[in-house]
Coordinates of C-alpha atoms in Angstrom, one line a residue:
Chain A
X167 CA 115.6 127.0 55.5
X168 CA 114.7 123.5 56.4
X169 CA 116.5 123.8 59.8
X170 CA 114.2 126.6 60.7
X171 CA 111.3 124.2 60.6
X172 CA 112.9 121.7 63.1
X173 CA 110.9 121.9 66.2
X174 CA 112.9 122.4 69.4
X175 CA 112.0 119.4 71.4
X176 CA 112.4 119.5 75.2
X177 CA 115.4 117.5 76.4
X178 CA 115.2 116.4 80.0
X179 CA 118.8 115.4 80.6
X180 CA 119.2 116.6 84.2
X181 CA 118.4 113.5 86.2
X182 CA 117.8 115.3 89.4
X183 CA 115.5 117.9 88.0
X184 CA 113.5 115.0 86.4
X185 CA 113.3 113.3 89.8
X186 CA 111.6 116.2 91.5
X187 CA 109.0 116.7 88.8
X188 CA 108.2 113.1 88.3
X189 CA 104.6 111.8 88.8
X190 CA 104.1 108.9 91.2
X191 CA 104.2 106.1 88.6
X192 CA 107.6 107.5 87.5
X193 CA 109.0 107.2 91.1
X194 CA 107.5 103.7 91.3
X195 CA 109.2 102.7 88.1
X196 CA 112.6 104.0 89.1
X197 CA 112.3 102.4 92.5
X198 CA 111.4 99.1 90.7
X199 CA 114.7 99.3 88.9
X200 CA 116.7 100.3 92.0
X201 CA 115.1 97.6 94.2
X202 CA 115.8 95.0 91.5
X203 CA 119.4 96.1 91.2
X204 CA 119.8 96.0 95.0
X205 CA 118.3 92.5 95.3
X206 CA 120.6 91.3 92.5
X207 CA 123.7 92.7 94.4
X208 CA 122.6 91.0 97.6
X209 CA 122.0 87.5 96.0
X210 CA 125.4 86.1 97.0
X211 CA 125.2 87.1 100.7
X212 CA 121.5 85.9 100.8
X213 CA 122.5 82.5 99.3
X214 CA 125.3 82.2 101.8
X215 CA 122.9 83.0 104.7
X216 CA 120.3 80.5 103.3
X217 CA 123.0 77.9 103.1
X218 CA 124.1 78.5 106.7
X219 CA 120.5 78.5 107.9
X220 CA 119.6 75.1 106.4
X221 CA 122.8 73.1 106.4
X222 CA 123.4 72.0 110.1
X223 CA 122.5 73.1 113.7
X224 CA 126.0 74.6 114.0
X225 CA 125.7 76.6 110.8
X226 CA 122.2 77.7 111.9
X227 CA 123.7 79.1 115.1
X228 CA 126.2 81.0 112.9
X229 CA 123.4 82.3 110.7
X230 CA 121.4 83.3 113.7
X231 CA 124.2 85.3 115.2
X232 CA 125.0 87.1 111.9
X233 CA 121.3 87.8 111.4
X234 CA 121.0 89.3 114.9
X235 CA 123.6 91.9 114.2
X236 CA 122.2 95.4 114.0
X237 CA 123.9 96.0 110.6
X238 CA 122.4 92.8 109.2
X239 CA 119.0 93.8 110.5
X240 CA 119.3 97.2 108.7
X241 CA 120.3 95.4 105.5
X242 CA 117.4 93.0 106.0
X243 CA 115.0 95.9 106.4
X244 CA 116.2 97.4 103.1
X245 CA 115.9 94.0 101.4
X246 CA 112.4 93.4 102.7
X247 CA 111.4 96.8 101.4
X248 CA 113.2 96.1 98.0
X249 CA 111.4 92.7 97.7
X250 CA 108.0 94.0 98.6
X251 CA 108.3 97.1 96.4
X252 CA 109.6 95.0 93.5
X253 CA 106.8 92.5 94.0
X254 CA 103.9 95.0 94.3
X255 CA 105.1 97.2 91.5
X256 CA 105.8 94.1 89.4
X257 CA 102.2 92.8 89.9
X258 CA 101.0 96.3 88.8
X259 CA 103.1 96.1 85.6
X260 CA 101.7 92.7 84.9
X261 CA 98.1 94.1 85.1
X262 CA 99.1 97.0 82.8
X263 CA 100.5 94.5 80.3
X264 CA 97.1 92.8 80.4
X265 CA 95.6 96.2 79.5
X266 CA 94.1 96.6 83.0
X267 CA 94.4 100.1 84.5
X268 CA 96.2 101.7 81.6
X269 CA 94.6 105.2 81.6
X270 CA 96.3 108.0 83.4
X271 CA 94.0 108.2 86.4
X272 CA 93.9 104.5 87.0
X273 CA 97.7 104.2 86.6
X274 CA 98.3 107.0 89.2
X275 CA 95.8 105.4 91.6
X276 CA 97.4 101.9 91.3
X277 CA 100.8 103.5 91.8
X278 CA 99.6 105.1 95.1
X279 CA 98.1 101.7 96.1
X280 CA 101.5 100.0 95.4
X281 CA 103.3 102.4 97.7
X282 CA 100.7 102.1 100.4
X283 CA 100.6 98.3 100.3
X284 CA 104.4 97.8 100.0
X285 CA 105.3 100.2 102.7
X286 CA 102.6 98.9 105.1
X287 CA 103.8 95.3 104.5
X288 CA 107.4 96.4 104.9
X289 CA 106.6 97.9 108.3
X290 CA 104.6 94.8 109.3
X291 CA 107.3 92.2 108.2
X292 CA 110.1 94.2 109.8
X293 CA 108.1 94.4 113.0
X294 CA 107.3 90.7 113.1
X295 CA 110.7 89.4 112.0
X296 CA 113.4 92.0 113.0
X297 CA 112.2 93.4 116.3
Chain B
X208 CA 130.4 97.3 56.5
X209 CA 127.5 95.6 58.2
X210 CA 126.7 96.9 61.6
X211 CA 126.0 93.9 63.9
X212 CA 125.0 94.4 67.5
X213 CA 127.5 92.7 69.7
X214 CA 125.6 93.1 73.0
X215 CA 121.9 93.8 72.8
X216 CA 118.4 92.3 73.2
X217 CA 118.5 89.9 70.3
X218 CA 115.2 88.3 71.0
X219 CA 113.2 91.1 72.5
X220 CA 109.8 89.4 72.5
X221 CA 111.1 86.1 73.9
X222 CA 112.9 87.9 76.8
X223 CA 109.8 90.2 77.4
X224 CA 107.7 87.1 77.8
X225 CA 110.3 85.3 79.9
X226 CA 110.6 88.3 82.2
X227 CA 106.8 88.1 82.9
X228 CA 106.6 84.3 83.0
X229 CA 109.4 84.1 85.6
X230 CA 107.8 86.9 87.5
X231 CA 104.5 84.9 87.8
X232 CA 106.4 81.8 88.9
X233 CA 108.2 83.8 91.6
X234 CA 105.0 85.5 92.7
X235 CA 103.2 82.2 93.2
X236 CA 106.1 80.6 95.0
X237 CA 106.4 83.6 97.3
X238 CA 102.8 83.3 98.3
X239 CA 103.2 79.5 98.7
X240 CA 106.3 79.7 100.9
X241 CA 104.8 82.6 103.0
X242 CA 101.7 80.4 103.7
X243 CA 104.0 77.5 104.8
X244 CA 105.9 79.9 107.1
X245 CA 102.7 81.2 108.6
X246 CA 101.4 77.7 109.2
X247 CA 104.6 76.1 110.5
X248 CA 106.1 79.2 112.2
X249 CA 109.7 78.0 112.0
X250 CA 111.9 79.4 114.7
X251 CA 114.3 76.5 115.4
X252 CA 116.7 74.7 113.1
X253 CA 114.7 71.4 112.8
X254 CA 111.4 73.0 111.6
X255 CA 113.3 75.4 109.2
X256 CA 115.5 72.6 107.8
X257 CA 112.5 70.2 107.3
X258 CA 110.6 72.7 105.3
X259 CA 113.3 72.8 102.6
X260 CA 114.3 69.1 102.9
X261 CA 110.8 68.2 101.8
X262 CA 110.8 66.9 98.2
X263 CA 108.1 69.1 96.6
X264 CA 109.2 72.3 98.5
X265 CA 112.8 71.6 97.4
X266 CA 111.6 71.2 93.8
X267 CA 109.6 74.4 93.8
X268 CA 112.4 76.3 95.6
X269 CA 114.8 75.3 92.8
X270 CA 112.2 76.4 90.1
X271 CA 111.9 79.7 92.0
X272 CA 115.7 80.1 92.0
X273 CA 115.9 79.3 88.3
X274 CA 113.2 81.9 87.6
X275 CA 114.9 84.4 89.8
X276 CA 118.3 84.0 88.0
X277 CA 116.8 84.2 84.5
X278 CA 114.6 87.2 85.6
X279 CA 117.7 88.9 87.1
X280 CA 119.7 88.3 83.9
X281 CA 117.1 90.1 81.7
X282 CA 116.7 92.9 84.3
X283 CA 120.4 93.5 84.9
X284 CA 121.2 93.2 81.2
X285 CA 118.7 95.9 80.5
X286 CA 120.4 98.1 83.1
X287 CA 123.8 97.6 81.4
X288 CA 122.2 98.3 78.0
X289 CA 120.6 101.5 79.3
X290 CA 123.5 102.9 81.3
X291 CA 126.8 101.5 79.9
X292 CA 127.7 102.8 76.4
X293 CA 131.2 101.4 75.6
X294 CA 130.8 98.0 74.0
X295 CA 133.8 96.5 75.7
X296 CA 132.7 97.5 79.2
X297 CA 129.1 96.4 78.4
X298 CA 130.3 93.0 77.1
X299 CA 132.5 92.5 80.1
X300 CA 129.6 93.3 82.5
X301 CA 127.3 91.0 80.5
X302 CA 129.8 88.1 80.8
X303 CA 130.4 88.7 84.5
X304 CA 126.6 88.9 85.2
X305 CA 126.1 85.5 83.3
X306 CA 129.0 83.9 85.2
X307 CA 127.6 85.1 88.5
X308 CA 124.1 83.8 87.8
X309 CA 125.2 80.5 86.4
X310 CA 127.3 80.0 89.5
X311 CA 124.3 80.9 91.7
X312 CA 122.3 78.2 89.9
X313 CA 124.9 75.5 90.8
X314 CA 125.3 76.9 94.3
X315 CA 121.5 76.7 94.9
X316 CA 121.3 73.2 93.6
X317 CA 124.2 72.2 95.9
X318 CA 122.5 73.7 98.9
X319 CA 119.1 72.1 98.3
X320 CA 120.2 68.6 97.3
X321 CA 122.6 68.3 100.2
X322 CA 119.6 68.6 102.6

């Protein structure tokens, strides 16, 4: 009869149903992962662009023409968001590691602040650099 | 039969601290370089090149890059550990990730010290 006593625990295995019911800090956390993965995947192109931009006046021209392409600008916009989200969410995680803002209300508030700050900065940086 | 973990977080605490220490280094460097950009406002090659040809900036940029690649290793390794179950696939991805990041370290050094 021991199996009768085993409590049926909820198993949230459907990723998409989790995503729709996730509180704000959950979205922040998943996007922290996604933005980190995206930044990692773009390291090689970014290093190549950095190399072109600093090596010589000729390679700088090449960098400038690549960076001016609409597709490149779209990728830059994504990377700027990824960096700023990863940065802001990372700073929030550091504070939580230091035991600052651990309780539920504070954690939800700081998650909202991270989204507000990172999205505002993304818009600002894209406007100043890409447009 | 002793079960030994082939690919896993062998030194959890060390990596946990390294992830945060490298994050702090990168955060300070990011603020530092943004201030330099805002002060010098580089738009032409000369100004842009001179920023990174400067000794201390070159040194801190390289430290930033090292922090970035170590930080990326821990983060990406965690992704493989979370989402890739077969040990052979996981080991392959770990090795490829390390090779890419070690290559990036050498590449970054080559870019910076050629300036």
